[in-house]
Amino acid sequence: MTVKIYGPAASRAARALWIAHELGIPFEHIAIEMKDLKGSDYLKINPNGKVPTLVDGDFKLFESMAINLYLATKHNKDGMMPAGLQDQAQVWQWSFWGMTEVEKPLLTVLIDMFMTAPDKRKPDAVAEALKALPKPFGVLNAALQGRDYLLGSTFTVADLNLASILSWAKPIKFDFAPFPNVGAWLDRCLSRPAFKAARATK
Ligand SMILES: N[C@@H](CCC(=O)N[C@@H](CS)C(=O)NCC(=O)O)C(=O)O
């Protein structure tokens, strides 16, 4: 059955589009506009009025990371979701870690730089966000020492989920020189054809 992915590519829906391309599953992309997210029809699908949402038959799912973990588990391909429980736990770990330790500061900078009128910008909040990033990036840099991907030599949904968050470091031109393993890993992940295909969507 064809799943439906709601949300424009220039939103967190990009993550779900990326994994759908990686897995090679048939999907329908509904690039609902942000202005329509609070309409009653969409709220029946996602009561938060946010994107992304996945609809798989009668099953509806929100939260981008949950959507990707679900799709990777259901349509596993090329070890996207590793087999062992402890490897899977690491996938959860990096997905939750990305959301809780990295997403907010990166988004604060991105929004201020590209989506905020010059007179509304908050340099103090941006400075604080930029100050918060070296600590988690140091952790990630150490975890990637001597390996191409988070779990070793295979690209998994852990890499996809975390790289989808760190992709926001590109437009803000974050300097990864102090974190060379992170910079190289991010480039490796973002050079994948499936990422580019998701990005090319509207
Ligand atoms: N934690 C949620 C966040 C969802 C979210 O905030 N999506 C944004 C777009 S990237 C949105 O729908 N914003 C509209 C709004 O907040 O009204 C997820 O990862 O799916």
mmCIF file of N, CA and C and ligand atoms in Angstrom, residues 8 10-13 15 34 37-38 42 46 48-53 62-67 99 103 107 168, ligand 1:
data_model
loop_
_atom_site.group_PDB
_atom_site.id
_atom_site.type_symbol
_atom_site.label_atom_id
_atom_site.label_comp_id
_atom_site.label_asym_id
_atom_site.label_seq_id
_atom_site.Cartn_x
_atom_site.Cartn_y
_atom_site.Cartn_z
ATOM 1 N N PRO A 8 5.667 20.032 3.378
ATOM 2 C CA PRO A 8 6.581 20.495 2.326
ATOM 3 C C PRO A 8 8.006 20.024 2.574
ATOM 4 N N ALA A 10 10.590 21.690 2.456
ATOM 5 C CA ALA A 10 11.313 22.677 3.271
ATOM 6 C C ALA A 10 10.738 22.706 4.682
ATOM 7 N N SER A 11 10.647 21.524 5.271
ATOM 8 C CA SER A 11 10.164 21.386 6.652
ATOM 9 C C SER A 11 10.734 20.071 7.176
ATOM 10 N N ARG A 12 10.351 19.705 8.393
ATOM 11 C CA ARG A 12 10.853 18.424 8.901
ATOM 12 C C ARG A 12 10.308 17.237 8.095
ATOM 13 N N ALA A 13 9.361 17.486 7.203
ATOM 14 C CA ALA A 13 8.890 16.412 6.318
ATOM 15 C C ALA A 13 10.030 15.916 5.421
ATOM 16 N N ARG A 15 12.738 14.823 6.257
ATOM 17 C CA ARG A 15 13.290 13.580 6.834
ATOM 18 C C ARG A 15 12.532 12.346 6.348
ATOM 19 N N MET A 34 1.908 25.452 4.863
ATOM 20 C CA MET A 34 1.905 25.741 6.295
ATOM 21 C C MET A 34 0.616 26.450 6.714
ATOM 22 N N LEU A 37 -2.285 24.089 7.845
ATOM 23 C CA LEU A 37 -2.064 23.068 8.879
ATOM 24 C C LEU A 37 -3.095 23.110 10.006
ATOM 25 N N LYS A 38 -3.759 24.251 10.173
ATOM 26 C CA LYS A 38 -4.723 24.343 11.280
ATOM 27 C C LYS A 38 -6.160 24.163 10.776
ATOM 28 N N TYR A 42 -7.056 18.775 8.072
ATOM 29 C CA TYR A 42 -5.708 18.318 8.438
ATOM 30 C C TYR A 42 -5.626 17.954 9.918
ATOM 31 N N ASN A 46 -3.644 15.069 11.892
ATOM 32 C CA ASN A 46 -2.628 15.368 12.910
ATOM 33 C C ASN A 46 -3.151 16.486 13.814
ATOM 34 N N ASN A 48 -1.962 18.031 16.132
ATOM 35 C CA ASN A 48 -1.003 19.094 16.473
ATOM 36 C C ASN A 48 -1.005 20.214 15.432
ATOM 37 N N GLY A 49 -1.535 19.933 14.256
ATOM 38 C CA GLY A 49 -1.483 20.926 13.190
ATOM 39 C C GLY A 49 -0.055 21.198 12.744
ATOM 40 N N LYS A 50 0.754 20.144 12.725
ATOM 41 C CA LYS A 50 2.161 20.295 12.313
ATOM 42 C C LYS A 50 2.503 19.225 11.287
ATOM 43 N N VAL A 51 3.634 19.421 10.644
ATOM 44 C CA VAL A 51 4.147 18.405 9.727
ATOM 45 C C VAL A 51 5.526 17.950 10.210
ATOM 46 N N PRO A 52 5.909 16.721 9.862
ATOM 47 C CA PRO A 52 5.236 15.788 8.961
ATOM 48 C C PRO A 52 4.172 14.929 9.666
ATOM 49 N N THR A 53 3.342 14.332 8.810
ATOM 50 C CA THR A 53 2.447 13.255 9.249
ATOM 51 C C THR A 53 2.580 12.129 8.234
ATOM 52 N N PHE A 62 2.406 10.917 13.843
ATOM 53 C CA PHE A 62 3.146 12.183 13.787
ATOM 54 C C PHE A 62 4.463 12.025 14.535
ATOM 55 N N GLU A 63 5.273 13.052 14.501
ATOM 56 C CA GLU A 63 6.662 13.115 14.990
ATOM 57 C C GLU A 63 7.607 12.494 13.950
ATOM 58 N N SER A 64 8.464 13.364 13.424
ATOM 59 C CA SER A 64 9.334 12.958 12.316
ATOM 60 C C SER A 64 10.215 11.750 12.648
ATOM 61 N N MET A 65 10.759 11.729 13.859
ATOM 62 C CA MET A 65 11.658 10.611 14.202
ATOM 63 C C MET A 65 10.868 9.296 14.294
ATOM 64 N N ALA A 66 9.676 9.374 14.894
ATOM 65 C CA ALA A 66 8.838 8.172 15.015
ATOM 66 C C ALA A 66 8.461 7.659 13.625
ATOM 67 N N ILE A 67 8.147 8.587 12.735
ATOM 68 C CA ILE A 67 7.792 8.195 11.358
ATOM 69 C C ILE A 67 8.955 7.438 10.709
ATOM 70 N N MET A 99 17.221 15.220 18.666
ATOM 71 C CA MET A 99 16.052 16.075 18.923
ATOM 72 C C MET A 99 16.223 16.896 20.193
ATOM 73 N N GLU A 103 18.707 19.854 18.019
ATOM 74 C CA GLU A 103 17.727 20.474 17.120
ATOM 75 C C GLU A 103 17.392 21.916 17.506
ATOM 76 N N LEU A 107 18.060 25.186 15.193
ATOM 77 C CA LEU A 107 16.862 25.823 14.628
ATOM 78 C C LEU A 107 16.766 27.293 15.045
ATOM 79 N N TRP A 168 20.857 21.451 8.855
ATOM 80 C CA TRP A 168 20.598 22.879 9.075
ATOM 81 C C TRP A 168 21.886 23.641 9.382
HETATM 82 N N1 LIG B 1 8.712 17.410 16.869
HETATM 83 C C1 LIG B 1 7.939 17.563 15.668
HETATM 84 C C2 LIG B 1 7.973 19.017 15.235
HETATM 85 C C3 LIG B 1 7.006 19.269 14.107
HETATM 86 C C4 LIG B 1 7.039 20.744 13.682
HETATM 87 O O1 LIG B 1 7.143 21.665 14.531
HETATM 88 N N2 LIG B 1 6.915 20.980 12.379
HETATM 89 C C5 LIG B 1 6.882 22.338 11.886
HETATM 90 C C6 LIG B 1 7.454 22.409 10.483
HETATM 91 S S1 LIG B 1 9.132 21.908 10.409
HETATM 92 C C7 LIG B 1 5.441 22.787 11.808
HETATM 93 O O2 LIG B 1 4.594 22.042 11.404
HETATM 94 N N3 LIG B 1 5.172 24.028 12.187
HETATM 95 C C8 LIG B 1 3.874 24.606 12.092
HETATM 96 C C9 LIG B 1 3.396 25.137 13.406
HETATM 97 O O3 LIG B 1 4.095 24.983 14.418
HETATM 98 O O4 LIG B 1 2.295 25.697 13.405
HETATM 99 C C10 LIG B 1 8.498 16.617 14.591
HETATM 100 O O5 LIG B 1 9.714 16.383 14.602
HETATM 101 O O6 LIG B 1 7.741 16.107 13.767
#
